[in-house]
Short mmCIF file of C-alpha atoms and ligand atoms in Angstrom, two decimals:
data_model
loop_
_atom_site.label_atom_id
_atom_site.label_comp_id
_atom_site.label_asym_id
_atom_site.label_seq_id
_atom_site.Cartn_x
_atom_site.Cartn_y
_atom_site.Cartn_z
CA MET A 1 3.08 -5.78 -33.04
CA LEU A 2 2.70 -3.03 -35.57
CA ASP A 3 -0.61 -1.27 -36.11
CA THR A 4 -0.67 -0.59 -39.83
CA THR A 5 -4.11 1.01 -39.78
CA VAL A 6 -2.90 4.12 -38.02
CA GLY A 7 0.14 6.30 -37.96
CA SER A 8 0.36 6.88 -41.65
CA SER A 9 -1.65 8.89 -44.04
CA PRO A 10 -0.63 8.82 -47.67
CA ALA A 11 -2.31 12.20 -48.17
CA ARG A 12 -0.36 14.19 -45.61
CA ARG A 13 2.92 14.12 -43.76
CA PRO A 14 3.09 14.17 -39.99
CA ARG A 15 3.41 17.77 -38.79
CA LYS A 16 6.66 18.05 -36.87
CA SER A 17 5.59 21.38 -35.39
CA LEU A 18 2.71 19.57 -33.65
CA GLY A 19 4.92 16.78 -32.32
CA GLN A 20 3.22 14.21 -34.56
CA HIS A 21 5.02 10.95 -33.83
CA PHE A 22 2.32 8.33 -34.13
CA LEU A 23 2.47 5.23 -31.98
CA THR A 24 2.49 2.05 -34.04
CA ASP A 25 3.20 -0.60 -31.38
CA THR A 26 -0.13 -2.12 -30.35
CA ARG A 27 1.34 -3.73 -27.22
CA ILE A 28 2.35 -0.31 -25.91
CA ALA A 29 -1.09 1.06 -26.81
CA ASN A 30 -2.73 -1.77 -24.86
CA ARG A 31 -0.48 -1.12 -21.86
CA ILE A 32 -1.34 2.59 -21.83
CA VAL A 33 -5.07 1.86 -21.90
CA ALA A 34 -4.78 -0.89 -19.26
CA ALA A 35 -2.88 1.49 -16.94
CA ALA A 36 -5.93 3.77 -16.89
CA ASP A 37 -8.04 0.78 -15.76
CA PRO A 38 -11.06 2.06 -17.71
CA SER A 39 -14.61 0.90 -17.01
CA PRO A 40 -18.02 1.66 -18.57
CA ALA A 41 -18.57 4.11 -15.70
CA ASP A 42 -15.53 6.19 -16.73
CA THR A 43 -15.25 9.36 -18.73
CA ILE A 44 -11.83 9.62 -20.35
CA VAL A 45 -10.27 12.75 -21.80
CA GLU A 46 -7.62 12.06 -24.44
CA ILE A 47 -5.32 14.88 -25.51
CA GLY A 48 -3.81 14.54 -28.98
CA PRO A 49 -5.63 11.45 -30.30
CA GLY A 50 -3.92 11.75 -33.70
CA SER A 51 -4.96 8.79 -35.86
CA GLY A 52 -6.71 7.12 -32.96
CA ILE A 53 -4.55 4.19 -31.89
CA LEU A 54 -5.50 4.86 -28.24
CA THR A 55 -8.96 6.28 -28.96
CA ARG A 56 -10.20 3.14 -30.71
CA ARG A 57 -9.27 1.10 -27.64
CA LEU A 58 -10.64 3.63 -25.16
CA VAL A 59 -14.12 3.82 -26.74
CA GLN A 60 -14.44 0.03 -26.37
CA VAL A 61 -13.88 0.03 -22.62
CA ALA A 62 -14.91 3.47 -21.29
CA GLY A 63 -18.37 5.01 -21.00
CA GLN A 64 -17.46 8.27 -22.70
CA VAL A 65 -14.31 9.52 -24.47
CA VAL A 66 -13.61 13.20 -25.12
CA ALA A 67 -10.74 13.67 -27.56
CA VAL A 68 -9.00 17.07 -27.85
CA GLU A 69 -6.92 17.40 -31.03
CA LEU A 70 -5.18 20.57 -32.19
CA ASP A 71 -4.72 19.48 -35.80
CA PRO A 72 -8.10 20.26 -37.43
CA ALA A 73 -7.56 17.71 -40.24
CA LEU A 74 -6.90 14.87 -37.78
CA ALA A 75 -9.79 15.99 -35.57
CA ALA A 76 -12.18 15.98 -38.52
CA ARG A 77 -11.28 12.43 -39.55
CA LEU A 78 -10.90 10.77 -36.17
CA SER A 79 -14.43 9.54 -35.56
CA GLU A 80 -14.82 8.05 -39.04
CA ARG A 81 -11.40 6.39 -38.84
CA ILE A 82 -12.43 4.40 -35.81
CA GLY A 83 -15.98 3.52 -36.91
CA ASN A 84 -18.04 6.50 -35.63
CA PRO A 85 -18.51 5.25 -32.06
CA ASP A 86 -21.49 6.76 -30.21
CA ASN A 87 -19.49 7.46 -27.06
CA LEU A 88 -16.81 9.64 -28.70
CA LYS A 89 -16.79 13.44 -28.71
CA VAL A 90 -13.99 15.12 -30.68
CA LEU A 91 -12.97 18.72 -30.00
CA PRO A 92 -10.60 20.53 -32.34
CA ALA A 93 -8.82 22.48 -29.60
CA ASP A 94 -5.52 23.11 -27.84
CA GLY A 95 -4.93 20.94 -24.76
CA ARG A 96 -2.93 23.78 -23.19
CA THR A 97 -5.84 26.19 -23.15
CA VAL A 98 -9.06 24.21 -23.63
CA GLU A 99 -11.82 25.11 -21.15
CA ILE A 100 -11.88 21.99 -19.00
CA SER A 101 -15.42 22.48 -17.71
CA ALA A 102 -16.67 22.64 -21.31
CA LEU A 103 -15.40 19.11 -22.00
CA PHE A 104 -18.26 17.40 -20.17
CA ASP A 105 -21.94 17.90 -19.63
CA ASP A 106 -21.93 16.89 -15.98
CA GLY A 107 -18.43 17.89 -14.76
CA GLY A 108 -18.18 14.50 -13.10
CA PRO A 109 -14.95 12.58 -12.38
CA TYR A 110 -12.73 11.74 -15.33
CA LYS A 111 -9.37 10.23 -16.23
CA LEU A 112 -6.85 11.67 -18.66
CA VAL A 113 -4.96 9.49 -21.15
CA ALA A 114 -2.51 10.92 -23.66
CA ASN A 115 0.48 10.26 -25.84
CA LEU A 116 1.51 13.89 -25.57
CA PRO A 117 3.39 15.99 -28.11
CA TYR A 118 6.82 16.59 -26.56
CA TYR A 119 6.74 20.36 -27.08
CA ALA A 120 3.55 20.79 -25.03
CA ALA A 121 3.72 17.88 -22.59
CA SER A 122 4.70 19.83 -19.47
CA PRO A 123 2.18 22.68 -19.88
CA ILE A 124 -0.64 20.22 -20.62
CA VAL A 125 0.14 18.01 -17.60
CA ARG A 126 0.54 21.03 -15.37
CA ARG A 127 -2.73 22.54 -16.53
CA PHE A 128 -4.70 19.39 -15.71
CA LEU A 129 -2.88 18.76 -12.41
CA GLU A 130 -3.62 22.27 -11.20
CA ALA A 131 -7.19 22.53 -12.50
CA ALA A 132 -10.06 22.81 -10.03
CA LEU A 133 -11.78 20.20 -12.22
CA HIS A 134 -8.78 17.87 -12.32
CA PRO A 135 -8.73 14.21 -13.41
CA THR A 136 -8.57 11.44 -10.81
CA LEU A 137 -5.76 9.78 -12.76
CA LEU A 138 -3.45 10.66 -15.63
CA VAL A 139 -1.66 8.17 -17.87
CA VAL A 140 0.68 10.12 -20.12
CA MET A 141 3.50 9.34 -22.50
CA VAL A 142 6.26 11.93 -22.28
CA GLN A 143 9.93 12.27 -23.14
CA ARG A 144 12.03 9.97 -20.96
CA GLU A 145 13.87 12.81 -19.20
CA VAL A 146 10.60 14.53 -18.36
CA ALA A 147 9.25 11.28 -16.90
CA ALA A 148 12.41 10.81 -14.85
CA ALA A 149 12.03 14.33 -13.42
CA MET A 150 8.34 13.79 -12.63
CA CYS A 151 9.12 10.60 -10.71
CA ALA A 152 12.44 11.66 -9.11
CA PRO A 153 12.95 11.01 -5.38
CA PRO A 154 14.51 13.59 -3.00
CA GLY A 155 18.17 13.79 -3.97
CA SER A 156 17.38 14.15 -7.67
CA MET A 157 14.32 16.38 -7.59
CA THR A 158 13.74 19.34 -9.89
CA LEU A 159 11.05 22.01 -10.01
CA LEU A 160 9.02 19.61 -12.21
CA SER A 161 9.33 16.85 -9.58
CA VAL A 162 7.91 19.14 -6.90
CA ALA A 163 5.20 20.46 -9.24
CA THR A 164 4.13 16.90 -10.11
CA GLN A 165 4.41 15.26 -6.70
CA PHE A 166 2.63 18.09 -4.92
CA TYR A 167 -0.54 17.00 -6.73
CA ALA A 168 -0.01 13.33 -7.62
CA VAL A 169 1.84 10.12 -6.88
CA PRO A 170 3.80 9.18 -10.02
CA SER A 171 4.95 5.77 -11.22
CA VAL A 172 6.47 4.46 -14.45
CA VAL A 173 4.19 2.23 -16.55
CA THR A 174 6.59 1.34 -19.34
CA GLN A 175 9.54 2.59 -21.35
CA VAL A 176 8.93 3.18 -25.06
CA PRO A 177 11.74 3.12 -27.63
CA ALA A 178 11.79 5.55 -30.55
CA ARG A 179 11.14 2.71 -33.02
CA SER A 180 7.61 2.36 -31.63
CA PHE A 181 6.56 5.52 -33.49
CA ARG A 182 6.18 6.68 -37.05
CA PRO A 183 8.15 8.79 -37.75
CA PRO A 184 10.56 7.80 -34.94
CA PRO A 185 11.44 10.74 -32.68
CA LYS A 186 15.03 11.56 -31.73
CA VAL A 187 14.35 10.78 -28.08
CA ALA A 188 13.00 7.84 -26.07
CA SER A 189 9.69 8.03 -24.23
CA THR A 190 8.17 6.77 -20.99
CA VAL A 191 4.56 6.20 -20.00
CA VAL A 192 3.87 7.61 -16.54
CA LYS A 193 0.84 7.10 -14.32
CA LEU A 194 -0.07 9.98 -12.00
CA VAL A 195 -2.62 9.18 -9.29
CA MET A 196 -4.06 12.40 -7.91
CA ARG A 197 -3.66 12.92 -4.19
CA ASP A 198 -6.66 13.73 -2.00
CA LYS A 199 -4.54 16.49 -0.48
CA PRO A 200 -0.97 17.73 -0.96
CA PRO A 201 1.80 16.14 1.14
CA ALA A 202 2.18 19.38 3.12
CA ASP A 203 -0.11 22.20 4.21
CA VAL A 204 0.27 25.19 1.93
CA ASP A 205 -2.04 28.22 2.18
CA ASP A 206 -1.18 29.82 -1.13
CA THR A 207 0.10 27.48 -3.83
CA SER A 208 1.19 30.33 -6.06
CA GLU A 209 3.46 31.75 -3.32
CA PHE A 210 4.69 28.24 -2.52
CA PHE A 211 5.73 27.56 -6.10
CA SER A 212 7.31 31.01 -6.37
CA LEU A 213 9.58 30.06 -3.51
CA VAL A 214 10.33 26.60 -4.91
CA ARG A 215 11.22 28.15 -8.22
CA ALA A 216 13.57 30.58 -6.46
CA GLY A 217 15.14 27.64 -4.65
CA PHE A 218 15.90 25.97 -7.96
CA ALA A 219 17.27 29.16 -9.57
CA ALA A 220 20.78 27.72 -9.37
CA PRO A 221 20.21 23.99 -8.83
CA ARG A 222 23.90 23.08 -8.64
CA LYS A 223 24.59 25.66 -5.94
CA GLN A 224 23.95 25.28 -2.25
CA LEU A 225 20.34 25.97 -1.32
CA ARG A 226 21.14 29.20 0.55
CA ASN A 227 22.94 30.70 -2.45
CA SER A 228 20.31 29.49 -4.87
CA LEU A 229 17.56 31.08 -2.77
CA VAL A 230 19.47 34.35 -2.52
CA GLN A 231 19.91 34.39 -6.27
CA GLY A 232 16.36 33.27 -7.05
CA SER A 233 14.49 35.45 -4.56
CA GLY A 234 16.66 38.53 -4.77
CA CYS A 235 16.71 38.60 -0.94
CA PRO A 236 20.06 38.91 0.86
CA ALA A 237 21.54 36.08 2.94
CA GLU A 238 20.57 38.02 6.10
CA ILE A 239 16.93 37.28 5.25
CA VAL A 240 17.39 33.80 3.78
CA SER A 241 19.65 32.28 6.48
CA PRO A 242 17.29 32.73 9.46
CA VAL A 243 14.42 31.21 7.43
CA LEU A 244 16.54 28.15 6.69
CA GLU A 245 17.56 27.89 10.30
CA ALA A 246 13.99 28.22 11.60
CA ALA A 247 12.88 25.47 9.23
CA GLY A 248 15.75 23.25 10.41
CA ILE A 249 17.22 23.00 6.92
CA ASP A 250 20.97 23.11 6.31
CA GLY A 251 21.59 25.87 3.77
CA GLN A 252 24.54 23.92 2.37
CA ARG A 253 22.26 21.22 1.00
CA ARG A 254 21.48 21.15 -2.73
CA PRO A 255 17.94 22.17 -3.78
CA ALA A 256 17.40 18.69 -5.28
CA THR A 257 17.53 17.08 -1.83
CA LEU A 258 14.55 18.87 -0.28
CA THR A 259 11.26 17.09 0.32
CA ILE A 260 7.93 18.81 -0.34
CA PRO A 261 7.25 19.25 3.42
CA GLU A 262 10.67 20.96 3.70
CA TRP A 263 9.80 23.37 0.87
CA ALA A 264 6.50 24.03 2.66
CA ALA A 265 8.33 24.78 5.93
CA LEU A 266 10.54 27.30 4.11
CA ASN A 267 7.49 28.88 2.54
CA THR A 268 5.71 29.15 5.90
CA GLY A 269 8.73 30.82 7.51
CA TRP A 270 9.37 33.26 4.66
CA PRO A 271 8.79 36.81 5.96
CA GLN A 272 5.57 38.42 4.76
CA ASN A 273 5.85 41.01 2.00
CA THR A 274 9.33 39.78 1.10
CA PRO A 275 9.77 38.70 -2.52
CA ARG A 276 9.89 34.95 -2.94
CA HIS A 277 11.08 34.99 -6.49
CA ARG A 278 12.53 37.43 -8.93
CA ASP A 279 12.62 36.68 -12.59
CA LEU A 280 15.44 38.30 -14.43
CA ARG A 281 14.67 36.57 -17.69
CA PRO A 282 11.74 38.30 -19.35
CA THR A 283 10.43 36.37 -22.32
CA ALA A 284 9.01 37.81 -25.52
CA GLY A 285 5.35 36.89 -25.85
CA SER A 286 3.65 36.05 -29.10
CA ASP A 287 2.11 39.51 -29.10
CA GLY A 288 5.60 40.99 -29.18
CA ARG A 289 5.37 42.47 -25.67
CA ARG A 290 7.68 41.43 -22.87
CA HIS A 291 6.21 38.95 -20.43
CA HIS A 292 7.60 37.76 -17.16
CA ARG A 293 7.48 34.08 -16.56
CA THR A 294 4.79 32.84 -14.29
CA ARG A 295 4.39 29.33 -13.07
C1 SAM B 1 2.71 12.20 -30.21
S1 SAM B 1 1.28 12.44 -31.20
C2 SAM B 1 0.23 11.16 -30.55
C3 SAM B 1 -0.87 10.76 -31.48
C4 SAM B 1 -1.65 9.51 -31.05
N1 SAM B 1 -2.29 9.69 -29.77
C5 SAM B 1 -0.73 8.31 -31.00
O1 SAM B 1 -0.49 7.81 -29.92
O2 SAM B 1 -0.26 7.90 -32.06
C6 SAM B 1 0.64 13.94 -30.50
C7 SAM B 1 -0.74 14.35 -31.00
O3 SAM B 1 -1.11 15.56 -30.31
C8 SAM B 1 -1.61 16.51 -31.23
N2 SAM B 1 -1.31 17.82 -30.64
C9 SAM B 1 -0.19 18.57 -30.76
N3 SAM B 1 -0.25 19.67 -30.01
C10 SAM B 1 -1.45 19.61 -29.36
C11 SAM B 1 -2.10 20.48 -28.44
N4 SAM B 1 -1.51 21.59 -28.00
N5 SAM B 1 -3.35 20.14 -28.01
C12 SAM B 1 -3.95 19.00 -28.45
N6 SAM B 1 -3.37 18.14 -29.32
C13 SAM B 1 -2.14 18.44 -29.78
C14 SAM B 1 -0.86 16.22 -32.51
O4 SAM B 1 -1.53 16.75 -33.63
C15 SAM B 1 -0.83 14.68 -32.46
O5 SAM B 1 -2.01 14.16 -32.99
#
């Protein structure tokens, strides 16, 4: 079914730069909300509410909804559009940088629901997965390829798979064709549910060092793991090979085949004070200075 009350605004065009593809299929909207299993006891954070197709459903079933919208014009109109519900708080802010603790009064448990803008989907998901004050559950719509990487099993894993599955157990809720949006995007989408783990699937003392090593391991994903690690860490094979051997991992395997516990074993065996990752691709920051990539 088509929701004709949202997704269009005669006064203004959707802003492509903000990834504004508004969902118009009410069945998909209902499925997204149902996947979050909201109850009156729940606080729900929604990133990018847009015209409110999800928000209007969420306020009916959740105790409190906090909506974070970067477009100030959409943020200003959201509450009125959906009937000024008492349990809605709208913040005109960026989901990539918003202070998470400032979203709630009590800092209690919350769930995150979002039809994310494609350009910012990965940083927003990563930010909430890694936050000290993280949600218990995320239901997010992302580009189909991103969803596939998040949910990939060993054999097809990428850095994003490891980064997602370290924190959460992912599953696909539903596929969403481009015609379900106005304007239709050029790509298909998938709704993914991420249930946060109580603890990671392997013991890791320092997550930043762990992900540095994983990133090095995926420096050349089509190469054998040993060569990819040499390239990504900047350490010679004489250092990398014994670490692989001690962890019981065949260096001829592809990086995509490693499980998270195997990455953790490599990280544990990596010699102290030896670089885990070198980044040879400095990026220009918005302030014009050169920045090195960080996770
Ligand atoms: C794909 S649309 C989804 C809109 C609405 N939830 C829906 O399902 O129709 C993405 C929304 O995120 C907003 N947005 C874009 N970048 C954002 C950011 N960095 N932080 C918060 N919201 C953002 C856009 O303005 C837009 O409203």
